[in-house]
mmCIF file of C-alpha atoms in Angstrom:
data_model
loop_
_atom_site.group_PDB
_atom_site.id
_atom_site.type_symbol
_atom_site.label_atom_id
_atom_site.label_comp_id
_atom_site.label_asym_id
_atom_site.label_seq_id
_atom_site.Cartn_x
_atom_site.Cartn_y
_atom_site.Cartn_z
ATOM 1 C CA MET E 269 -15.068 80.615 104.380
ATOM 2 C CA THR E 270 -18.414 82.694 104.019
ATOM 3 C CA LEU E 271 -18.567 86.299 102.845
ATOM 4 C CA PRO E 272 -21.716 88.626 103.557
ATOM 5 C CA GLY E 273 -23.661 88.920 100.430
ATOM 6 C CA ILE E 274 -21.401 86.316 98.502
ATOM 7 C CA GLY E 275 -22.088 83.049 100.236
ATOM 8 C CA ALA E 276 -19.948 80.162 100.924
ATOM 9 C CA LEU E 277 -16.365 79.906 99.307
ATOM 10 C CA THR E 278 -14.698 76.498 99.350
ATOM 11 C CA VAL E 279 -12.391 74.740 96.990
ATOM 12 C CA THR E 280 -13.086 71.275 98.602
ATOM 13 C CA GLY E 281 -15.032 68.444 97.192
ATOM 14 C CA LEU E 282 -14.559 69.511 93.565
ATOM 15 C CA ALA E 283 -17.010 67.802 91.190
ATOM 16 C CA HIS E 284 -14.751 68.482 88.233
ATOM 17 C CA PRO E 285 -11.053 69.041 89.278
ATOM 18 C CA VAL E 286 -9.545 68.813 85.886
ATOM 19 C CA VAL E 287 -11.549 72.230 84.938
ATOM 20 C CA LEU E 288 -8.812 74.003 87.286
ATOM 21 C CA LEU E 289 -6.407 73.455 84.298
ATOM 22 C CA LEU E 290 -8.325 76.406 82.795
ATOM 23 C CA ALA E 291 -6.810 78.715 85.506
ATOM 24 C CA LEU E 292 -3.680 78.583 83.158
ATOM 25 C CA VAL E 293 -5.737 80.920 80.690
ATOM 26 C CA PRO E 294 -5.937 84.017 82.998
ATOM 27 C CA LEU E 295 -2.318 83.413 84.129
ATOM 28 C CA GLY E 296 -1.158 83.205 80.589
ATOM 29 C CA LEU E 297 -3.196 86.451 79.796
ATOM 30 C CA VAL E 298 -1.476 88.148 82.667
ATOM 31 C CA ALA E 299 1.854 86.888 81.437
ATOM 32 C CA LEU E 300 1.178 88.132 77.959
ATOM 33 C CA TYR E 301 0.006 91.467 79.239
ATOM 34 C CA ALA E 302 3.288 91.850 81.343
ATOM 35 C CA ALA E 303 5.420 90.980 78.323
ATOM 36 C CA ALA E 304 3.478 93.518 76.267
ATOM 37 C CA GLN E 305 4.187 96.229 78.821
ATOM 38 C CA VAL E 306 7.956 95.320 78.729
ATOM 39 C CA HIS E 307 8.044 95.367 75.018
ATOM 40 C CA ARG E 308 6.337 98.671 74.837
ATOM 41 C CA ALA E 309 8.887 100.384 77.377
ATOM 42 C CA ARG E 310 11.778 98.834 75.227
ATOM 43 C CA ARG E 311 10.343 100.352 71.971
ATOM 44 C CA LEU E 312 9.941 103.894 73.738
ATOM 45 C CA ARG E 313 13.565 103.695 74.604
ATOM 46 C CA ARG E 314 14.720 102.627 71.314
ATOM 47 C CA PHE E 315 13.097 105.300 69.146
ATOM 48 C CA SER E 316 13.189 108.125 71.688
ATOM 49 C CA SER E 317 15.834 109.751 74.065
ATOM 50 C CA PRO E 318 14.872 110.211 77.806
ATOM 51 C CA SER E 319 15.317 113.984 77.469
ATOM 52 C CA ALA E 320 12.915 114.295 74.486
ATOM 53 C CA LEU E 321 10.430 111.841 76.297
ATOM 54 C CA ASP E 322 10.423 114.006 79.288
ATOM 55 C CA ARG E 323 9.645 117.072 77.334
ATOM 56 C CA VAL E 324 6.813 115.392 75.288
ATOM 57 C CA SER E 325 5.298 113.504 78.216
ATOM 58 C CA PRO E 326 6.678 114.728 81.592
ATOM 59 C CA ASN E 327 3.997 112.586 83.507
ATOM 60 C CA ARG E 328 4.773 108.933 83.753
ATOM 61 C CA PRO E 329 2.257 106.347 83.384
ATOM 62 C CA HIS E 330 0.748 105.610 86.822
ATOM 63 C CA ARG E 331 0.879 101.976 88.014
ATOM 64 C CA LEU E 332 -2.840 101.952 88.874
ATOM 65 C CA ARG E 333 -3.460 101.610 84.997
ATOM 66 C CA HIS E 334 -2.825 97.856 85.474
ATOM 67 C CA LEU E 335 -5.513 97.411 88.047
ATOM 68 C CA PRO E 336 -8.398 96.735 85.614
ATOM 69 C CA VAL E 337 -6.475 93.935 83.847
ATOM 70 C CA ALA E 338 -5.458 92.356 87.145
ATOM 71 C CA LEU E 339 -8.986 92.435 88.449
ATOM 72 C CA SER E 340 -10.368 91.003 85.143
ATOM 73 C CA ALA E 341 -7.854 88.201 85.289
ATOM 74 C CA LEU E 342 -8.851 87.451 88.938
ATOM 75 C CA ALA E 343 -12.375 87.342 87.959
ATOM 76 C CA LEU E 344 -11.607 84.669 85.318
ATOM 77 C CA LEU E 345 -9.907 82.697 88.077
ATOM 78 C CA PHE E 346 -13.232 82.891 90.219
ATOM 79 C CA LEU E 347 -15.133 81.701 87.250
ATOM 80 C CA VAL E 348 -12.758 78.731 86.716
ATOM 81 C CA VAL E 349 -13.220 77.660 90.427
ATOM 82 C CA ALA E 350 -17.034 77.917 90.096
ATOM 83 C CA LEU E 351 -16.676 75.765 86.820
ATOM 84 C CA ALA E 352 -14.784 73.104 88.807
ATOM 85 C CA GLY E 353 -17.935 72.515 90.983
ATOM 86 C CA PRO E 354 -16.890 73.006 94.530
ATOM 87 C CA THR E 355 -19.164 71.622 97.287
ATOM 88 C CA HIS E 356 -19.756 72.067 100.842
ATOM 89 C CA GLN E 357 -21.427 70.157 103.550
ATOM 90 C CA ALA E 358 -24.971 71.245 104.286
ATOM 91 C CA GLN E 359 -27.783 70.122 106.585
ATOM 92 C CA ILE E 360 -31.157 69.232 105.162
ATOM 93 C CA PRO E 361 -34.280 68.358 106.913
ATOM 94 C CA ARG E 362 -35.220 64.505 107.227
ATOM 95 C CA ASN E 363 -38.729 63.905 106.198
ATOM 96 C CA ARG E 364 -39.120 60.101 106.916
ATOM 97 C CA ALA E 365 -36.932 59.603 109.889
ATOM 98 C CA VAL E 366 -38.476 57.738 112.935
ATOM 99 C CA VAL E 367 -37.725 58.818 116.500
ATOM 100 C CA MET E 368 -39.082 57.278 119.701
ATOM 101 C CA LEU E 369 -38.733 59.228 122.862
ATOM 102 C CA VAL E 370 -38.368 56.852 125.818
ATOM 103 C CA ILE E 371 -38.851 58.594 129.158
ATOM 104 C CA ASP E 372 -38.126 57.111 132.650
ATOM 105 C CA VAL E 373 -41.063 57.796 134.944
ATOM 106 C CA SER E 374 -39.783 55.821 137.925
ATOM 107 C CA GLN E 375 -40.147 57.148 141.396
ATOM 108 C CA SER E 376 -36.693 58.498 141.515
ATOM 109 C CA MET E 377 -37.754 61.081 138.839
ATOM 110 C CA ALA E 378 -39.616 62.731 141.711
ATOM 111 C CA ALA E 379 -36.528 64.102 143.162
ATOM 112 C CA LYS E 380 -36.340 67.852 143.379
ATOM 113 C CA ASP E 381 -32.620 68.426 142.692
ATOM 114 C CA GLU E 382 -33.948 69.769 139.544
ATOM 115 C CA PRO E 383 -37.020 72.035 140.364
ATOM 116 C CA PRO E 384 -39.710 71.358 140.663
ATOM 117 C CA THR E 385 -38.956 67.641 140.006
ATOM 118 C CA ARG E 386 -36.768 65.686 137.634
ATOM 119 C CA LEU E 387 -39.746 64.543 135.847
ATOM 120 C CA ARG E 388 -41.345 67.955 135.314
ATOM 121 C CA ALA E 389 -38.203 69.363 134.054
ATOM 122 C CA ALA E 390 -37.783 66.311 131.730
ATOM 123 C CA GLN E 391 -41.219 66.870 130.522
ATOM 124 C CA ASP E 392 -40.564 70.403 129.497
ATOM 125 C CA ALA E 393 -37.302 69.643 127.798
ATOM 126 C CA ALA E 394 -38.843 66.809 125.788
ATOM 127 C CA LYS E 395 -41.797 69.107 124.886
ATOM 128 C CA ARG E 396 -39.364 71.684 123.435
ATOM 129 C CA PHE E 397 -37.502 68.790 121.686
ATOM 130 C CA ALA E 398 -40.909 67.689 120.078
ATOM 131 C CA GLN E 399 -41.768 71.211 119.103
ATOM 132 C CA GLN E 400 -38.575 71.943 117.431
ATOM 133 C CA LEU E 401 -38.261 68.556 115.484
ATOM 134 C CA THR E 402 -38.132 68.775 111.801
ATOM 135 C CA PRO E 403 -41.779 68.535 110.267
ATOM 136 C CA GLY E 404 -42.178 65.282 108.529
ATOM 137 C CA VAL E 405 -40.233 63.109 111.133
ATOM 138 C CA ASN E 406 -42.199 60.436 112.724
ATOM 139 C CA LEU E 407 -42.126 60.941 116.537
ATOM 140 C CA GLY E 408 -43.438 58.411 119.033
ATOM 141 C CA LEU E 409 -43.333 58.171 122.896
ATOM 142 C CA VAL E 410 -42.835 55.455 125.422
ATOM 143 C CA SER E 411 -42.880 55.917 129.160
ATOM 144 C CA PHE E 412 -41.536 53.245 131.506
ATOM 145 C CA ALA E 413 -41.120 52.457 135.091
ATOM 146 C CA GLY E 414 -41.749 48.750 136.080
ATOM 147 C CA ASN E 415 -44.470 48.638 133.406
ATOM 148 C CA VAL E 416 -43.950 50.088 129.918
ATOM 149 C CA ASN E 417 -46.602 52.159 127.977
ATOM 150 C CA LEU E 418 -46.413 52.935 124.284
ATOM 151 C CA LEU E 419 -48.309 56.253 124.469
ATOM 152 C CA VAL E 420 -47.801 57.553 120.895
ATOM 153 C CA SER E 421 -47.042 55.489 117.914
ATOM 154 C CA PRO E 422 -44.505 57.299 115.603
ATOM 155 C CA THR E 423 -46.390 60.166 113.760
ATOM 156 C CA PRO E 424 -45.586 63.252 112.022
ATOM 157 C CA ASP E 425 -48.237 64.889 114.225
ATOM 158 C CA HIS E 426 -45.805 66.140 117.024
ATOM 159 C CA GLY E 427 -48.708 67.781 118.831
ATOM 160 C CA ALA E 428 -49.710 64.214 119.795
ATOM 161 C CA THR E 429 -46.616 63.536 121.486
ATOM 162 C CA VAL E 430 -46.476 66.872 123.367
ATOM 163 C CA ASP E 431 -49.823 66.244 124.659
ATOM 164 C CA ALA E 432 -48.921 62.703 125.963
ATOM 165 C CA ILE E 433 -45.667 64.160 127.579
ATOM 166 C CA ASP E 434 -48.023 66.403 129.741
ATOM 167 C CA LYS E 435 -49.732 63.311 131.159
ATOM 168 C CA LEU E 436 -46.820 61.267 132.245
ATOM 169 C CA GLN E 437 -47.383 59.715 135.790
ATOM 170 C CA LEU E 438 -44.869 58.310 138.252
ATOM 171 C CA ASP E 439 -44.630 54.538 139.015
ATOM 172 C CA ASN E 440 -42.447 51.886 140.682
ATOM 173 C CA SER E 441 -39.324 50.149 139.367
ATOM 174 C CA THR E 442 -37.403 50.575 136.196
ATOM 175 C CA ALA E 443 -37.583 48.371 133.187
ATOM 176 C CA THR E 444 -35.197 50.103 130.655
ATOM 177 C CA GLY E 445 -34.716 46.972 128.518
ATOM 178 C CA GLU E 446 -38.301 46.485 127.973
ATOM 179 C CA ALA E 447 -38.923 50.021 127.154
ATOM 180 C CA ILE E 448 -36.037 49.899 124.555
ATOM 181 C CA LEU E 449 -37.510 46.732 122.981
ATOM 182 C CA THR E 450 -40.918 48.303 122.875
ATOM 183 C CA ALA E 451 -39.661 51.306 120.887
ATOM 184 C CA LEU E 452 -37.971 48.948 118.584
ATOM 185 C CA ASP E 453 -41.269 47.164 117.879
ATOM 186 C CA SER E 454 -42.970 50.336 117.260
ATOM 187 C CA ILE E 455 -40.088 51.444 114.931
ATOM 188 C CA GLN E 456 -40.325 48.117 113.057
ATOM 189 C CA THR E 457 -44.035 48.522 112.600
ATOM 190 C CA VAL E 458 -43.954 52.036 111.179
ATOM 191 C CA THR E 459 -40.894 51.253 109.080
ATOM 192 C CA THR E 460 -42.668 48.475 107.296
ATOM 193 C CA VAL E 461 -45.490 50.908 106.366
ATOM 194 C CA LEU E 462 -43.048 53.692 105.208
ATOM 195 C CA THR E 463 -40.940 51.379 103.051
ATOM 196 C CA ALA E 464 -43.813 49.826 101.186
ATOM 197 C CA GLY E 465 -42.489 49.888 97.588
ATOM 198 C CA ASP E 466 -39.146 51.417 98.553
ATOM 199 C CA ALA E 467 -36.102 49.351 99.503
ATOM 200 C CA THR E 468 -34.437 51.957 101.440
ATOM 201 C CA PRO E 469 -35.716 52.119 105.122
ATOM 202 C CA PRO E 470 -36.052 55.585 106.836
ATOM 203 C CA PRO E 471 -33.305 56.328 109.467
ATOM 204 C CA ALA E 472 -34.586 55.625 112.957
ATOM 205 C CA ARG E 473 -33.302 56.480 116.528
ATOM 206 C CA ILE E 474 -34.250 56.090 120.072
ATOM 207 C CA VAL E 475 -33.707 58.869 122.650
ATOM 208 C CA LEU E 476 -33.667 57.442 126.058
ATOM 209 C CA LEU E 477 -33.898 59.693 129.121
ATOM 210 C CA SER E 478 -33.422 58.428 132.476
ATOM 211 C CA ASP E 479 -31.789 59.094 135.845
ATOM 212 C CA GLY E 480 -30.403 55.673 136.653
ATOM 213 C CA GLY E 481 -29.810 52.177 136.054
ATOM 214 C CA GLU E 482 -32.372 49.340 135.437
ATOM 215 C CA ASN E 483 -33.742 47.110 138.189
ATOM 216 C CA LYS E 484 -36.176 45.191 136.407
ATOM 217 C CA PRO E 485 -34.573 42.737 135.672
ATOM 218 C CA ALA E 486 -31.647 43.169 137.915
ATOM 219 C CA ASN E 487 -29.262 41.805 135.347
ATOM 220 C CA PRO E 488 -29.202 44.096 132.230
ATOM 221 C CA ASP E 489 -27.815 41.115 130.300
ATOM 222 C CA ASN E 490 -30.966 39.168 130.811
ATOM 223 C CA PRO E 491 -33.176 38.390 127.715
ATOM 224 C CA ARG E 492 -35.266 41.482 128.286
ATOM 225 C CA GLY E 493 -32.432 43.474 129.979
ATOM 226 C CA ALA E 494 -31.066 46.874 128.931
ATOM 227 C CA PHE E 495 -27.857 45.688 127.417
ATOM 228 C CA THR E 496 -29.542 42.915 125.520
ATOM 229 C CA ALA E 497 -32.000 45.378 124.139
ATOM 230 C CA ALA E 498 -29.163 47.862 123.168
ATOM 231 C CA ARG E 499 -27.636 44.934 121.173
ATOM 232 C CA ALA E 500 -31.003 44.365 119.418
ATOM 233 C CA ALA E 501 -30.914 47.922 118.608
ATOM 234 C CA LYS E 502 -27.560 47.830 117.096
ATOM 235 C CA ASP E 503 -28.626 44.804 114.981
ATOM 236 C CA GLN E 504 -31.607 46.719 113.626
ATOM 237 C CA GLY E 505 -29.559 49.803 112.827
ATOM 238 C CA VAL E 506 -31.262 51.823 115.460
ATOM 239 C CA PRO E 507 -28.864 53.903 117.648
ATOM 240 C CA VAL E 508 -29.873 54.707 121.235
ATOM 241 C CA SER E 509 -28.865 58.221 122.248
ATOM 242 C CA THR E 510 -29.053 58.178 125.985
ATOM 243 C CA ILE E 511 -29.650 61.339 128.310
ATOM 244 C CA SER E 512 -28.750 60.739 132.105
ATOM 245 C CA PHE E 513 -30.484 63.420 134.042
ATOM 246 C CA GLY E 514 -30.182 64.268 137.762
ATOM 247 C CA THR E 515 -27.342 64.907 140.260
ATOM 248 C CA ARG E 516 -25.776 62.861 142.767
ATOM 249 C CA SER E 517 -27.610 64.545 145.686
ATOM 250 C CA GLY E 518 -31.114 63.642 144.429
ATOM 251 C CA ALA E 519 -33.648 62.131 147.067
ATOM 252 C CA VAL E 520 -37.266 61.454 147.296
ATOM 253 C CA THR E 521 -39.727 61.086 150.139
ATOM 254 C CA LEU E 522 -41.744 57.665 150.285
ATOM 255 C CA LYS E 523 -43.906 56.998 153.258
ATOM 256 C CA ASP E 524 -42.106 59.665 155.384
ATOM 257 C CA GLU E 525 -38.887 58.371 154.656
ATOM 258 C CA THR E 526 -36.081 60.182 152.585
ATOM 259 C CA ILE E 527 -34.439 57.888 150.168
ATOM 260 C CA PRO E 528 -31.440 58.920 148.244
ATOM 261 C CA VAL E 529 -31.620 58.563 144.540
ATOM 262 C CA PRO E 530 -28.341 59.704 142.949
ATOM 263 C CA SER E 531 -28.254 59.697 139.235
ATOM 264 C CA ASP E 532 -26.053 56.960 137.700
ATOM 265 C CA ASP E 533 -25.067 57.330 134.218
ATOM 266 C CA ALA E 534 -22.750 54.331 133.922
ATOM 267 C CA GLN E 535 -25.545 52.045 132.577
ATOM 268 C CA MET E 536 -26.716 54.616 130.189
ATOM 269 C CA LYS E 537 -23.405 55.191 128.715
ATOM 270 C CA ARG E 538 -22.940 51.470 128.106
ATOM 271 C CA ILE E 539 -26.457 51.253 126.424
ATOM 272 C CA ALA E 540 -25.380 54.039 124.038
ATOM 273 C CA GLU E 541 -22.044 52.421 123.296
ATOM 274 C CA LEU E 542 -23.655 48.923 122.528
ATOM 275 C CA SER E 543 -26.206 50.321 120.330
ATOM 276 C CA GLY E 544 -24.002 52.626 118.408
ATOM 277 C CA GLY E 545 -25.404 55.876 119.845
ATOM 278 C CA GLN E 546 -24.189 58.789 121.816
ATOM 279 C CA SER E 547 -24.427 59.509 125.496
ATOM 280 C CA TYR E 548 -25.017 62.761 127.300
ATOM 281 C CA THR E 549 -25.140 63.662 130.987
ATOM 282 C CA ALA E 550 -27.305 66.481 132.136
ATOM 283 C CA THR E 551 -27.560 67.859 135.785
ATOM 284 C CA ASN E 552 -29.958 70.814 135.113
ATOM 285 C CA ILE E 553 -32.388 71.959 132.676
ATOM 286 C CA ASP E 554 -30.132 73.946 130.587
ATOM 287 C CA GLU E 555 -27.847 70.945 130.089
ATOM 288 C CA LEU E 556 -30.740 68.790 129.360
ATOM 289 C CA ASP E 557 -31.910 71.330 126.691
ATOM 290 C CA ARG E 558 -28.362 71.337 125.120
ATOM 291 C CA SER E 559 -28.425 67.440 125.141
ATOM 292 C CA TYR E 560 -31.702 67.387 123.238
ATOM 293 C CA GLY E 561 -30.397 70.021 120.978
ATOM 294 C CA ALA E 562 -27.397 67.817 120.057
ATOM 295 C CA VAL E 563 -29.854 64.883 119.497
ATOM 296 C CA LEU E 564 -32.148 67.263 117.367
ATOM 297 C CA GLN E 565 -29.333 68.028 114.950
ATOM 298 C CA GLN E 566 -28.541 64.264 114.335
ATOM 299 C CA VAL E 567 -32.013 62.917 114.016
ATOM 300 C CA GLY E 568 -33.717 66.084 112.329
ATOM 301 C CA TYR E 569 -31.134 66.765 109.703
ATOM 302 C CA GLN E 570 -28.952 64.800 107.482
ATOM 303 C CA THR E 571 -25.492 66.145 106.226
ATOM 304 C CA VAL E 572 -25.087 66.056 102.327
ATOM 305 C CA SER E 573 -22.707 67.596 100.014
ATOM 306 C CA ALA E 574 -24.256 70.621 98.261
ATOM 307 C CA PRO E 575 -23.035 72.689 95.292
ATOM 308 C CA ALA E 576 -20.892 75.757 96.304
ATOM 309 C CA GLY E 577 -20.256 77.345 93.104
ATOM 310 C CA ALA E 578 -22.716 80.243 93.469
ATOM 311 C CA GLY E 579 -20.496 82.125 95.858
ATOM 312 C CA TRP E 580 -17.592 82.084 93.316
ATOM 313 C CA LEU E 581 -19.893 83.200 90.593
ATOM 314 C CA ARG E 582 -21.190 86.071 92.493
ATOM 315 C CA LEU E 583 -17.515 87.012 93.492
ATOM 316 C CA ALA E 584 -16.452 86.936 89.888
ATOM 317 C CA VAL E 585 -19.344 89.097 88.749
ATOM 318 C CA LEU E 586 -18.399 91.636 91.610
ATOM 319 C CA THR E 587 -14.889 91.564 90.564
ATOM 320 C CA VAL E 588 -15.305 92.181 86.940
ATOM 321 C CA THR E 589 -17.730 95.043 87.549
ATOM 322 C CA ILE E 590 -15.161 96.669 89.816
ATOM 323 C CA ALA E 591 -12.565 95.943 86.917
ATOM 324 C CA ALA E 592 -14.853 97.797 84.443
ATOM 325 C CA PHE E 593 -15.665 100.861 86.670
ATOM 326 C CA ALA E 594 -11.822 101.121 87.343
ATOM 327 C CA ALA E 595 -10.913 101.111 83.674
ATOM 328 C CA LEU E 596 -13.442 103.809 83.094
ATOM 329 C CA ALA E 597 -12.117 105.995 85.856
ATOM 330 C CA LEU E 598 -8.477 105.310 85.615
ATOM 331 C CA ASN E 599 -8.238 105.579 82.021
ATOM 332 C CA ARG E 600 -9.864 108.962 82.033
ATOM 333 C CA ASN E 601 -8.007 110.432 85.038
ATOM 334 C CA LEU E 602 -4.651 109.173 85.307
ATOM 335 C CA PRO E 603 -1.819 110.631 83.191
ATOM 336 C CA VAL E 604 -0.654 108.632 80.126
#
């Protein structure tokens, strides 16, 4: 739960749960206060008659006189929770991650089922992804059709990738496996540099965008095939997030002949599954942006346990302040 001006309030992931035993202190104080009030009432009844008490003090004490004590005890409880060290899940930017964008530029990407073309829409979405990626993340670009081109080696200069995306050109065939293997080689090269003197390699991921299955080679289980490459990615700890783009009604015109090029996400889902990544399907630019957005949260940020005691401290200070003002106002204005 998050309160405006206070912050996150959680009692999960306590760093020092044994401190919660201190909650017995404010509870004990409330019990002592209640016992004192009962004892006071008994003494009044013992040493004075009800009729005499009515003449001496016709106005009975108001119940609100207990409010300052109750609020003070509540503030103590909030302080105990803060001392117990609650935590919450927070996202912090990754500064050493490596991300390879792998974009299909085969002829089927010229289909106009997503105007102006699948490729142009894919370029626009990929550029937005690159521009929003966490600064410090190393981003690279591979384009592929029948041939594979490493256009940008992983670099924190995301502008270089944005510029290269604008220059993508259509070509024949689809060599998805070769593209994944090229991306893996590039990741391995930059990882070797980044881990010099550091035993912990940076997290890495491949983001693969295509509208269909591989046809070079025809069998994705061939040594350079898509499924073989996905298994290699799994072995290297590099998940492949796949985004299947396009609709079933897509078509291209080649040499005055209209050729249907329906999108096919079956192979893309299998690549993601084999590599340990996630698969997404997008039939329009909005869905494509959302798919990239989901990947952005995974590769640009990491989820860690962060301290969440500040909210409880603020709440305790606010509560004890209200208790102090209530004590001044009630003790002055209420009948006693």
